[in-house]
Amino acid sequence: MRKNMNTRINGANVILVPYQEKHVVKYHEWMKNPILQYLTGSEPLTLEEEFEMQKRWLEDEDTVAECTFIILDKCVFLSTGSETDAMIGDTNLFFNDLQETNIAEIEIMIADEAYRGKKRGWEAVILMMHYGFETLNINKFRAKIKSDNVMSINMFEKLGFREVEKSEIFQEVTLEKQASSDWMNWLHSELKSVIPNSH
């Protein structure tokens, strides 16, 4: 969305940057992977469609839209200066309901397998929720996750989310978390405990 066009969010091991044209080709290559398509519930797009989608996401004026950040590995970016080389995944906030602009569905994807299991997703999702709470006035977060994606379900449960719905048809569970200042303070303390890695 236009509101976050110039936003950069710095963490210990990741940097979140808005999804821009320079990221599209690598993102498109990721999304050719059938496993990532399955886990994210995505349909494969042509490269031209991906460019159109990126432009729409970035320039959308609506608050009821999608807020998308690309996740960069901080060490790689600092050593190469290249956002494309440093790309490891993305995180999104979806505003699905015109009547409920303070509720957002959150997604996280670590597309680069080398960075899974290294708390990059954990750090990125906390940074994203902090941004959503402080800047976009979100007071409830929702996550829809494939039932067999145990790692992701466990991560959100550790973040305080609780299951509210299970769909056999879509093979997914829905988890929610009511946001509060106390919870944000706890998330902030979790971020402080993340130790910067160096290659």
mmCIF file of N, CA and C in Angstrom, residues 80-197:
data_model
loop_
_atom_site.group_PDB
_atom_site.id
_atom_site.type_symbol
_atom_site.label_atom_id
_atom_site.label_comp_id
_atom_site.label_asym_id
_atom_site.label_seq_id
_atom_site.Cartn_x
_atom_site.Cartn_y
_atom_site.Cartn_z
ATOM 1 N N THR A 80 26.661 -6.915 0.532
ATOM 2 C CA THR A 80 26.561 -6.799 -0.933
ATOM 3 C C THR A 80 25.922 -5.489 -1.390
ATOM 4 N N GLY A 81 25.097 -4.885 -0.526
ATOM 5 C CA GLY A 81 24.360 -3.688 -0.927
ATOM 6 C C GLY A 81 23.225 -3.984 -1.891
ATOM 7 N N SER A 82 22.962 -5.274 -2.132
ATOM 8 C CA SER A 82 21.935 -5.663 -3.101
ATOM 9 C C SER A 82 20.719 -6.232 -2.392
ATOM 10 N N GLU A 83 19.585 -5.569 -2.542
ATOM 11 C CA GLU A 83 18.356 -6.091 -1.955
ATOM 12 C C GLU A 83 17.962 -7.418 -2.606
ATOM 13 N N THR A 84 18.175 -7.534 -3.914
ATOM 14 C CA THR A 84 17.803 -8.763 -4.617
ATOM 15 C C THR A 84 18.602 -9.952 -4.102
ATOM 16 N N ASP A 85 19.913 -9.779 -3.927
ATOM 17 C CA ASP A 85 20.748 -10.872 -3.401
ATOM 18 C C ASP A 85 20.344 -11.249 -1.983
ATOM 19 N N ALA A 86 19.860 -10.273 -1.229
ATOM 20 C CA ALA A 86 19.551 -10.492 0.190
ATOM 21 C C ALA A 86 18.137 -11.003 0.439
ATOM 22 N N MET A 87 17.297 -11.093 -0.597
ATOM 23 C CA MET A 87 15.905 -11.529 -0.430
ATOM 24 C C MET A 87 15.819 -12.967 0.085
ATOM 25 N N ILE A 88 15.031 -13.179 1.152
ATOM 26 C CA ILE A 88 14.829 -14.543 1.649
ATOM 27 C C ILE A 88 13.353 -14.907 1.794
ATOM 28 N N GLY A 89 12.447 -13.942 1.687
ATOM 29 C CA GLY A 89 11.024 -14.243 1.834
ATOM 30 C C GLY A 89 10.192 -12.979 1.839
ATOM 31 N N ASP A 90 8.947 -13.115 2.306
ATOM 32 C CA ASP A 90 8.098 -11.932 2.409
ATOM 33 C C ASP A 90 7.111 -12.100 3.559
ATOM 34 N N THR A 91 6.540 -10.977 3.962
ATOM 35 C CA THR A 91 5.497 -10.988 4.987
ATOM 36 C C THR A 91 4.420 -9.976 4.584
ATOM 37 N N ASN A 92 3.175 -10.346 4.852
ATOM 38 C CA ASN A 92 2.035 -9.546 4.389
ATOM 39 C C ASN A 92 1.023 -9.322 5.489
ATOM 40 N N LEU A 93 0.347 -8.184 5.384
ATOM 41 C CA LEU A 93 -0.867 -7.935 6.158
ATOM 42 C C LEU A 93 -1.996 -7.720 5.163
ATOM 43 N N PHE A 94 -3.042 -8.553 5.243
ATOM 44 C CA PHE A 94 -4.212 -8.414 4.383
ATOM 45 C C PHE A 94 -5.338 -7.760 5.172
ATOM 46 N N PHE A 95 -5.936 -6.750 4.566
ATOM 47 C CA PHE A 95 -7.132 -6.121 5.137
ATOM 48 C C PHE A 95 -8.301 -6.567 4.279
ATOM 49 N N ASN A 96 -8.992 -7.598 4.748
ATOM 50 C CA ASN A 96 -9.994 -8.265 3.902
ATOM 51 C C ASN A 96 -11.389 -7.688 4.001
ATOM 52 N N ASP A 97 -11.652 -6.922 5.046
ATOM 53 C CA ASP A 97 -13.031 -6.509 5.316
ATOM 54 C C ASP A 97 -13.133 -4.996 5.459
ATOM 55 N N LEU A 98 -13.969 -4.391 4.622
ATOM 56 C CA LEU A 98 -14.174 -2.937 4.672
ATOM 57 C C LEU A 98 -14.698 -2.474 6.022
ATOM 58 N N GLN A 99 -15.418 -3.366 6.710
ATOM 59 C CA GLN A 99 -16.009 -3.000 7.996
ATOM 60 C C GLN A 99 -15.030 -3.179 9.166
ATOM 61 N N GLU A 100 -13.932 -3.890 8.903
ATOM 62 C CA GLU A 100 -13.009 -4.220 9.994
ATOM 63 C C GLU A 100 -11.570 -3.883 9.623
ATOM 64 N N THR A 101 -11.292 -2.600 9.456
ATOM 65 C CA THR A 101 -9.953 -2.180 9.040
ATOM 66 C C THR A 101 -8.932 -2.302 10.163
ATOM 67 N N ASN A 102 -9.386 -2.629 11.364
ATOM 68 C CA ASN A 102 -8.441 -2.819 12.476
ATOM 69 C C ASN A 102 -8.117 -4.300 12.694
ATOM 70 N N ILE A 103 -8.595 -5.164 11.783
ATOM 71 C CA ILE A 103 -8.259 -6.587 11.821
ATOM 72 C C ILE A 103 -7.494 -6.921 10.549
ATOM 73 N N ALA A 104 -6.367 -7.613 10.701
ATOM 74 C CA ALA A 104 -5.560 -7.960 9.533
ATOM 75 C C ALA A 104 -5.124 -9.413 9.598
ATOM 76 N N GLU A 105 -5.105 -10.033 8.435
ATOM 77 C CA GLU A 105 -4.572 -11.384 8.319
ATOM 78 C C GLU A 105 -3.074 -11.272 8.028
ATOM 79 N N ILE A 106 -2.265 -11.978 8.807
ATOM 80 C CA ILE A 106 -0.820 -11.896 8.635
ATOM 81 C C ILE A 106 -0.287 -13.174 7.999
ATOM 82 N N GLU A 107 0.653 -12.995 7.075
ATOM 83 C CA GLU A 107 1.305 -14.125 6.419
ATOM 84 C C GLU A 107 2.812 -13.948 6.506
ATOM 85 N N ILE A 108 3.504 -15.075 6.558
ATOM 86 C CA ILE A 108 4.968 -15.057 6.562
ATOM 87 C C ILE A 108 5.453 -16.198 5.674
ATOM 88 N N MET A 109 6.453 -15.914 4.842
ATOM 89 C CA MET A 109 7.031 -16.954 3.986
ATOM 90 C C MET A 109 8.542 -16.777 3.950
ATOM 91 N N ILE A 110 9.259 -17.796 4.400
ATOM 92 C CA ILE A 110 10.705 -17.828 4.191
ATOM 93 C C ILE A 110 10.919 -18.738 2.988
ATOM 94 N N ALA A 111 11.134 -18.134 1.835
ATOM 95 C CA ALA A 111 11.199 -18.889 0.575
ATOM 96 C C ALA A 111 12.542 -19.593 0.404
ATOM 97 N N ASP A 112 13.598 -18.996 0.912
ATOM 98 C CA ASP A 112 14.935 -19.563 0.792
ATOM 99 C C ASP A 112 15.144 -20.601 1.901
ATOM 100 N N GLU A 113 15.228 -21.864 1.507
ATOM 101 C CA GLU A 113 15.305 -22.959 2.487
ATOM 102 C C GLU A 113 16.496 -22.825 3.432
ATOM 103 N N ALA A 114 17.573 -22.218 2.974
ATOM 104 C CA ALA A 114 18.782 -22.082 3.801
ATOM 105 C C ALA A 114 18.525 -21.233 5.043
ATOM 106 N N TYR A 115 17.449 -20.440 5.020
ATOM 107 C CA TYR A 115 17.166 -19.529 6.147
ATOM 108 C C TYR A 115 16.021 -20.013 7.021
ATOM 109 N N ARG A 116 15.490 -21.189 6.732
ATOM 110 C CA ARG A 116 14.419 -21.719 7.578
ATOM 111 C C ARG A 116 15.006 -22.313 8.854
ATOM 112 N N GLY A 117 14.247 -22.218 9.924
ATOM 113 C CA GLY A 117 14.710 -22.762 11.198
ATOM 114 C C GLY A 117 15.775 -21.914 11.870
ATOM 115 N N LYS A 118 15.933 -20.667 11.397
ATOM 116 C CA LYS A 118 16.953 -19.777 11.966
ATOM 117 C C LYS A 118 16.345 -18.526 12.598
ATOM 118 N N LYS A 119 15.049 -18.609 12.876
ATOM 119 C CA LYS A 119 14.307 -17.519 13.539
ATOM 120 C C LYS A 119 14.185 -16.253 12.697
ATOM 121 N N ARG A 120 14.451 -16.353 11.397
ATOM 122 C CA ARG A 120 14.240 -15.182 10.526
ATOM 123 C C ARG A 120 12.754 -14.882 10.407
ATOM 124 N N GLY A 121 11.941 -15.940 10.261
ATOM 125 C CA GLY A 121 10.492 -15.754 10.170
ATOM 126 C C GLY A 121 9.927 -15.194 11.462
ATOM 127 N N TRP A 122 10.404 -15.715 12.590
ATOM 128 C CA TRP A 122 9.995 -15.247 13.922
ATOM 129 C C TRP A 122 10.252 -13.749 14.058
ATOM 130 N N GLU A 123 11.457 -13.334 13.718
ATOM 131 C CA GLU A 123 11.813 -11.912 13.843
ATOM 132 C C GLU A 123 10.993 -11.060 12.885
ATOM 133 N N ALA A 124 10.862 -11.521 11.643
ATOM 134 C CA ALA A 124 10.139 -10.738 10.632
ATOM 135 C C ALA A 124 8.670 -10.558 10.997
ATOM 136 N N VAL A 125 8.033 -11.619 11.511
ATOM 137 C CA VAL A 125 6.610 -11.525 11.819
ATOM 138 C C VAL A 125 6.373 -10.620 13.033
ATOM 139 N N ILE A 126 7.290 -10.636 13.997
ATOM 140 C CA ILE A 126 7.166 -9.722 15.141
ATOM 141 C C ILE A 126 7.319 -8.276 14.676
ATOM 142 N N LEU A 127 8.308 -8.022 13.826
ATOM 143 C CA LEU A 127 8.498 -6.656 13.295
ATOM 144 C C LEU A 127 7.252 -6.193 12.541
ATOM 145 N N MET A 128 6.677 -7.112 11.754
ATOM 146 C CA MET A 128 5.497 -6.764 10.957
ATOM 147 C C MET A 128 4.299 -6.459 11.855
ATOM 148 N N MET A 129 4.096 -7.272 12.896
ATOM 149 C CA MET A 129 2.958 -7.031 13.786
ATOM 150 C C MET A 129 3.152 -5.750 14.589
ATOM 151 N N HIS A 130 4.367 -5.475 14.976
ATOM 152 C CA HIS A 130 4.664 -4.235 15.690
ATOM 153 C C HIS A 130 4.311 -3.038 14.799
ATOM 154 N N TYR A 131 4.712 -3.107 13.538
ATOM 155 C CA TYR A 131 4.396 -2.048 12.564
ATOM 156 C C TYR A 131 2.877 -1.920 12.389
ATOM 157 N N GLY A 132 2.206 -3.061 12.273
ATOM 158 C CA GLY A 132 0.748 -3.047 12.092
ATOM 159 C C GLY A 132 0.026 -2.416 13.268
ATOM 160 N N PHE A 133 0.476 -2.729 14.472
ATOM 161 C CA PHE A 133 -0.153 -2.204 15.686
ATOM 162 C C PHE A 133 0.117 -0.711 15.845
ATOM 163 N N GLU A 134 1.389 -0.319 15.685
ATOM 164 C CA GLU A 134 1.792 1.067 15.939
ATOM 165 C C GLU A 134 1.387 2.028 14.821
ATOM 166 N N THR A 135 1.486 1.571 13.576
ATOM 167 C CA THR A 135 1.314 2.483 12.432
ATOM 168 C C THR A 135 -0.032 2.334 11.734
ATOM 169 N N LEU A 136 -0.553 1.108 11.664
ATOM 170 C CA LEU A 136 -1.784 0.865 10.908
ATOM 171 C C LEU A 136 -3.004 0.652 11.808
ATOM 172 N N ASN A 137 -2.808 0.797 13.125
ATOM 173 C CA ASN A 137 -3.906 0.709 14.107
ATOM 174 C C ASN A 137 -4.623 -0.636 14.103
ATOM 175 N N ILE A 138 -3.883 -1.702 13.880
ATOM 176 C CA ILE A 138 -4.464 -3.042 13.929
ATOM 177 C C ILE A 138 -4.573 -3.483 15.386
ATOM 178 N N ASN A 139 -5.745 -4.014 15.751
ATOM 179 C CA ASN A 139 -5.880 -4.505 17.131
ATOM 180 C C ASN A 139 -6.209 -5.997 17.211
ATOM 181 N N LYS A 140 -6.313 -6.643 16.048
ATOM 182 C CA LYS A 140 -6.435 -8.105 16.050
ATOM 183 C C LYS A 140 -5.728 -8.668 14.817
ATOM 184 N N PHE A 141 -4.916 -9.703 15.058
ATOM 185 C CA PHE A 141 -4.206 -10.371 13.973
ATOM 186 C C PHE A 141 -4.775 -11.773 13.786
ATOM 187 N N ARG A 142 -4.865 -12.173 12.527
ATOM 188 C CA ARG A 142 -5.409 -13.485 12.174
ATOM 189 C C ARG A 142 -4.395 -14.188 11.260
ATOM 190 N N ALA A 143 -4.198 -15.480 11.471
ATOM 191 C CA ALA A 143 -3.300 -16.252 10.606
ATOM 192 C C ALA A 143 -4.027 -17.491 10.115
ATOM 193 N N LYS A 144 -4.010 -17.712 8.796
ATOM 194 C CA LYS A 144 -4.603 -18.919 8.214
ATOM 195 C C LYS A 144 -3.462 -19.781 7.681
ATOM 196 N N ILE A 145 -3.354 -20.988 8.234
ATOM 197 C CA ILE A 145 -2.186 -21.827 7.976
ATOM 198 C C ILE A 145 -2.641 -23.231 7.585
ATOM 199 N N LYS A 146 -1.955 -23.838 6.613
ATOM 200 C CA LYS A 146 -2.267 -25.208 6.219
ATOM 201 C C LYS A 146 -2.127 -26.131 7.440
ATOM 202 N N SER A 147 -3.071 -27.044 7.575
ATOM 203 C CA SER A 147 -3.139 -27.912 8.761
ATOM 204 C C SER A 147 -1.868 -28.723 8.982
ATOM 205 N N ASP A 148 -1.161 -29.052 7.881
ATOM 206 C CA ASP A 148 0.049 -29.868 8.022
ATOM 207 C C ASP A 148 1.329 -29.026 8.144
ATOM 208 N N ASN A 149 1.175 -27.699 8.200
ATOM 209 C CA ASN A 149 2.346 -26.820 8.360
ATOM 210 C C ASN A 149 2.604 -26.622 9.860
ATOM 211 N N VAL A 150 3.088 -27.691 10.478
ATOM 212 C CA VAL A 150 3.226 -27.720 11.940
ATOM 213 C C VAL A 150 4.190 -26.650 12.442
ATOM 214 N N MET A 151 5.283 -26.425 11.712
ATOM 215 C CA MET A 151 6.280 -25.440 12.148
ATOM 216 C C MET A 151 5.670 -24.041 12.258
ATOM 217 N N SER A 152 4.869 -23.671 11.261
ATOM 218 C CA SER A 152 4.251 -22.343 11.265
ATOM 219 C C SER A 152 3.185 -22.229 12.350
ATOM 220 N N ILE A 153 2.379 -23.279 12.516
ATOM 221 C CA ILE A 153 1.358 -23.266 13.570
ATOM 222 C C ILE A 153 2.017 -23.111 14.934
ATOM 223 N N ASN A 154 3.073 -23.876 15.178
ATOM 224 C CA ASN A 154 3.787 -23.799 16.459
ATOM 225 C C ASN A 154 4.348 -22.402 16.711
ATOM 226 N N MET A 155 4.881 -21.777 15.637
ATOM 227 C CA MET A 155 5.455 -20.442 15.789
ATOM 228 C C MET A 155 4.393 -19.438 16.229
ATOM 229 N N PHE A 156 3.224 -19.478 15.567
ATOM 230 C CA PHE A 156 2.174 -18.527 15.927
ATOM 231 C C PHE A 156 1.613 -18.806 17.320
ATOM 232 N N GLU A 157 1.545 -20.073 17.697
ATOM 233 C CA GLU A 157 1.079 -20.383 19.053
ATOM 234 C C GLU A 157 2.065 -19.868 20.104
ATOM 235 N N LYS A 158 3.364 -19.954 19.808
ATOM 236 C CA LYS A 158 4.370 -19.407 20.727
ATOM 237 C C LYS A 158 4.255 -17.887 20.834
ATOM 238 N N LEU A 159 3.718 -17.275 19.778
ATOM 239 C CA LEU A 159 3.515 -15.816 19.781
ATOM 240 C C LEU A 159 2.209 -15.424 20.472
ATOM 241 N N GLY A 160 1.470 -16.420 20.967
ATOM 242 C CA GLY A 160 0.250 -16.122 21.717
ATOM 243 C C GLY A 160 -1.040 -16.303 20.945
ATOM 244 N N PHE A 161 -0.948 -16.723 19.682
ATOM 245 C CA PHE A 161 -2.149 -16.951 18.875
ATOM 246 C C PHE A 161 -2.843 -18.229 19.354
ATOM 247 N N ARG A 162 -4.181 -18.249 19.196
ATOM 248 C CA ARG A 162 -4.961 -19.428 19.545
ATOM 249 C C ARG A 162 -5.889 -19.809 18.395
ATOM 250 N N GLU A 163 -6.063 -21.114 18.215
ATOM 251 C CA GLU A 163 -6.914 -21.604 17.135
ATOM 252 C C GLU A 163 -8.369 -21.223 17.388
ATOM 253 N N VAL A 164 -9.015 -20.676 16.338
ATOM 254 C CA VAL A 164 -10.429 -20.304 16.459
ATOM 255 C C VAL A 164 -11.301 -21.042 15.448
ATOM 256 N N GLU A 165 -10.669 -21.650 14.444
ATOM 257 C CA GLU A 165 -11.458 -22.313 13.394
ATOM 258 C C GLU A 165 -10.579 -23.331 12.672
ATOM 259 N N LYS A 166 -11.226 -24.415 12.214
ATOM 260 C CA LYS A 166 -10.514 -25.424 11.423
ATOM 261 C C LYS A 166 -11.372 -25.753 10.208
ATOM 262 N N SER A 167 -10.767 -25.699 9.026
ATOM 263 C CA SER A 167 -11.506 -25.997 7.799
ATOM 264 C C SER A 167 -10.966 -27.281 7.182
ATOM 265 N N GLU A 168 -11.842 -28.303 7.128
ATOM 266 C CA GLU A 168 -11.450 -29.560 6.480
ATOM 267 C C GLU A 168 -11.386 -29.371 4.963
ATOM 268 N N ILE A 169 -12.264 -28.528 4.442
ATOM 269 C CA ILE A 169 -12.322 -28.300 2.985
ATOM 270 C C ILE A 169 -11.022 -27.685 2.485
ATOM 271 N N PHE A 170 -10.576 -26.622 3.162
ATOM 272 C CA PHE A 170 -9.353 -25.930 2.740
ATOM 273 C C PHE A 170 -8.097 -26.485 3.416
ATOM 274 N N GLN A 171 -8.312 -27.464 4.323
ATOM 275 C CA GLN A 171 -7.181 -28.066 5.047
ATOM 276 C C GLN A 171 -6.323 -27.000 5.723
ATOM 277 N N GLU A 172 -6.997 -26.099 6.452
ATOM 278 C CA GLU A 172 -6.261 -25.035 7.130
ATOM 279 C C GLU A 172 -6.886 -24.725 8.483
ATOM 280 N N VAL A 173 -6.061 -24.155 9.346
ATOM 281 C CA VAL A 173 -6.540 -23.690 10.642
ATOM 282 C C VAL A 173 -6.419 -22.169 10.690
ATOM 283 N N THR A 174 -7.332 -21.539 11.400
ATOM 284 C CA THR A 174 -7.290 -20.096 11.600
ATOM 285 C C THR A 174 -6.950 -19.823 13.056
ATOM 286 N N LEU A 175 -5.921 -19.015 13.269
ATOM 287 C CA LEU A 175 -5.521 -18.622 14.613
ATOM 288 C C LEU A 175 -5.647 -17.111 14.733
ATOM 289 N N GLU A 176 -5.953 -16.641 15.939
ATOM 290 C CA GLU A 176 -6.109 -15.197 16.153
ATOM 291 C C GLU A 176 -5.398 -14.758 17.421
ATOM 292 N N LYS A 177 -5.077 -13.472 17.440
ATOM 293 C CA LYS A 177 -4.500 -12.859 18.643
ATOM 294 C C LYS A 177 -4.988 -11.426 18.752
ATOM 295 N N GLN A 178 -5.614 -11.110 19.879
ATOM 296 C CA GLN A 178 -6.008 -9.730 20.167
ATOM 297 C C GLN A 178 -4.758 -8.964 20.574
ATOM 298 N N ALA A 179 -4.496 -7.861 19.913
ATOM 299 C CA ALA A 179 -3.296 -7.069 20.210
ATOM 300 C C ALA A 179 -3.533 -6.170 21.415
ATOM 301 N N SER A 180 -2.476 -5.950 22.184
ATOM 302 C CA SER A 180 -2.550 -5.056 23.342
ATOM 303 C C SER A 180 -1.159 -4.480 23.582
ATOM 304 N N SER A 181 -1.103 -3.425 24.364
ATOM 305 C CA SER A 181 0.192 -2.817 24.682
ATOM 306 C C SER A 181 1.090 -3.792 25.442
ATOM 307 N N ASP A 182 0.506 -4.569 26.344
ATOM 308 C CA ASP A 182 1.294 -5.550 27.095
ATOM 309 C C ASP A 182 1.908 -6.596 26.170
ATOM 310 N N TRP A 183 1.103 -7.068 25.237
ATOM 311 C CA TRP A 183 1.594 -8.063 24.283
ATOM 312 C C TRP A 183 2.693 -7.467 23.416
ATOM 313 N N MET A 184 2.502 -6.208 22.979
ATOM 314 C CA MET A 184 3.528 -5.547 22.168
ATOM 315 C C MET A 184 4.833 -5.404 22.954
ATOM 316 N N ASN A 185 4.712 -5.100 24.226
ATOM 317 C CA ASN A 185 5.919 -4.994 25.068
ATOM 318 C C ASN A 185 6.632 -6.339 25.149
ATOM 319 N N TRP A 186 5.836 -7.415 25.250
ATOM 320 C CA TRP A 186 6.439 -8.754 25.285
ATOM 321 C C TRP A 186 7.130 -9.066 23.952
ATOM 322 N N LEU A 187 6.464 -8.731 22.837
ATOM 323 C CA LEU A 187 7.071 -8.950 21.522
ATOM 324 C C LEU A 187 8.375 -8.171 21.398
ATOM 325 N N HIS A 188 8.361 -6.953 21.919
ATOM 326 C CA HIS A 188 9.551 -6.110 21.876
ATOM 327 C C HIS A 188 10.698 -6.765 22.650
ATOM 328 N N SER A 189 10.374 -7.364 23.783
ATOM 329 C CA SER A 189 11.410 -8.042 24.577
ATOM 330 C C SER A 189 11.944 -9.265 23.834
ATOM 331 N N GLU A 190 11.060 -9.930 23.062
ATOM 332 C CA GLU A 190 11.504 -11.062 22.250
ATOM 333 C C GLU A 190 12.484 -10.609 21.168
ATOM 334 N N LEU A 191 12.198 -9.447 20.564
ATOM 335 C CA LEU A 191 13.109 -8.903 19.559
ATOM 336 C C LEU A 191 14.470 -8.583 20.144
ATOM 337 N N LYS A 192 14.466 -8.057 21.372
ATOM 338 C CA LYS A 192 15.724 -7.687 22.028
ATOM 339 C C LYS A 192 16.598 -8.910 22.301
ATOM 340 N N SER A 193 15.949 -10.084 22.405
ATOM 341 C CA SER A 193 16.709 -11.302 22.697
ATOM 342 C C SER A 193 17.313 -11.947 21.442
ATOM 343 N N VAL A 194 16.951 -11.410 20.257
ATOM 344 C CA VAL A 194 17.491 -11.962 19.005
ATOM 345 C C VAL A 194 18.937 -11.482 18.848
ATOM 346 N N ILE A 195 19.853 -12.427 18.723
ATOM 347 C CA ILE A 195 21.275 -12.088 18.607
ATOM 348 C C ILE A 195 21.631 -11.935 17.137
ATOM 349 N N PRO A 196 22.243 -10.797 16.762
ATOM 350 C CA PRO A 196 22.651 -10.614 15.362
ATOM 351 C C PRO A 196 23.642 -11.692 14.917
ATOM 352 N N ASN A 197 23.382 -12.257 13.758
ATOM 353 C CA ASN A 197 24.292 -13.261 13.180
ATOM 354 C C ASN A 197 25.281 -12.588 12.261
#
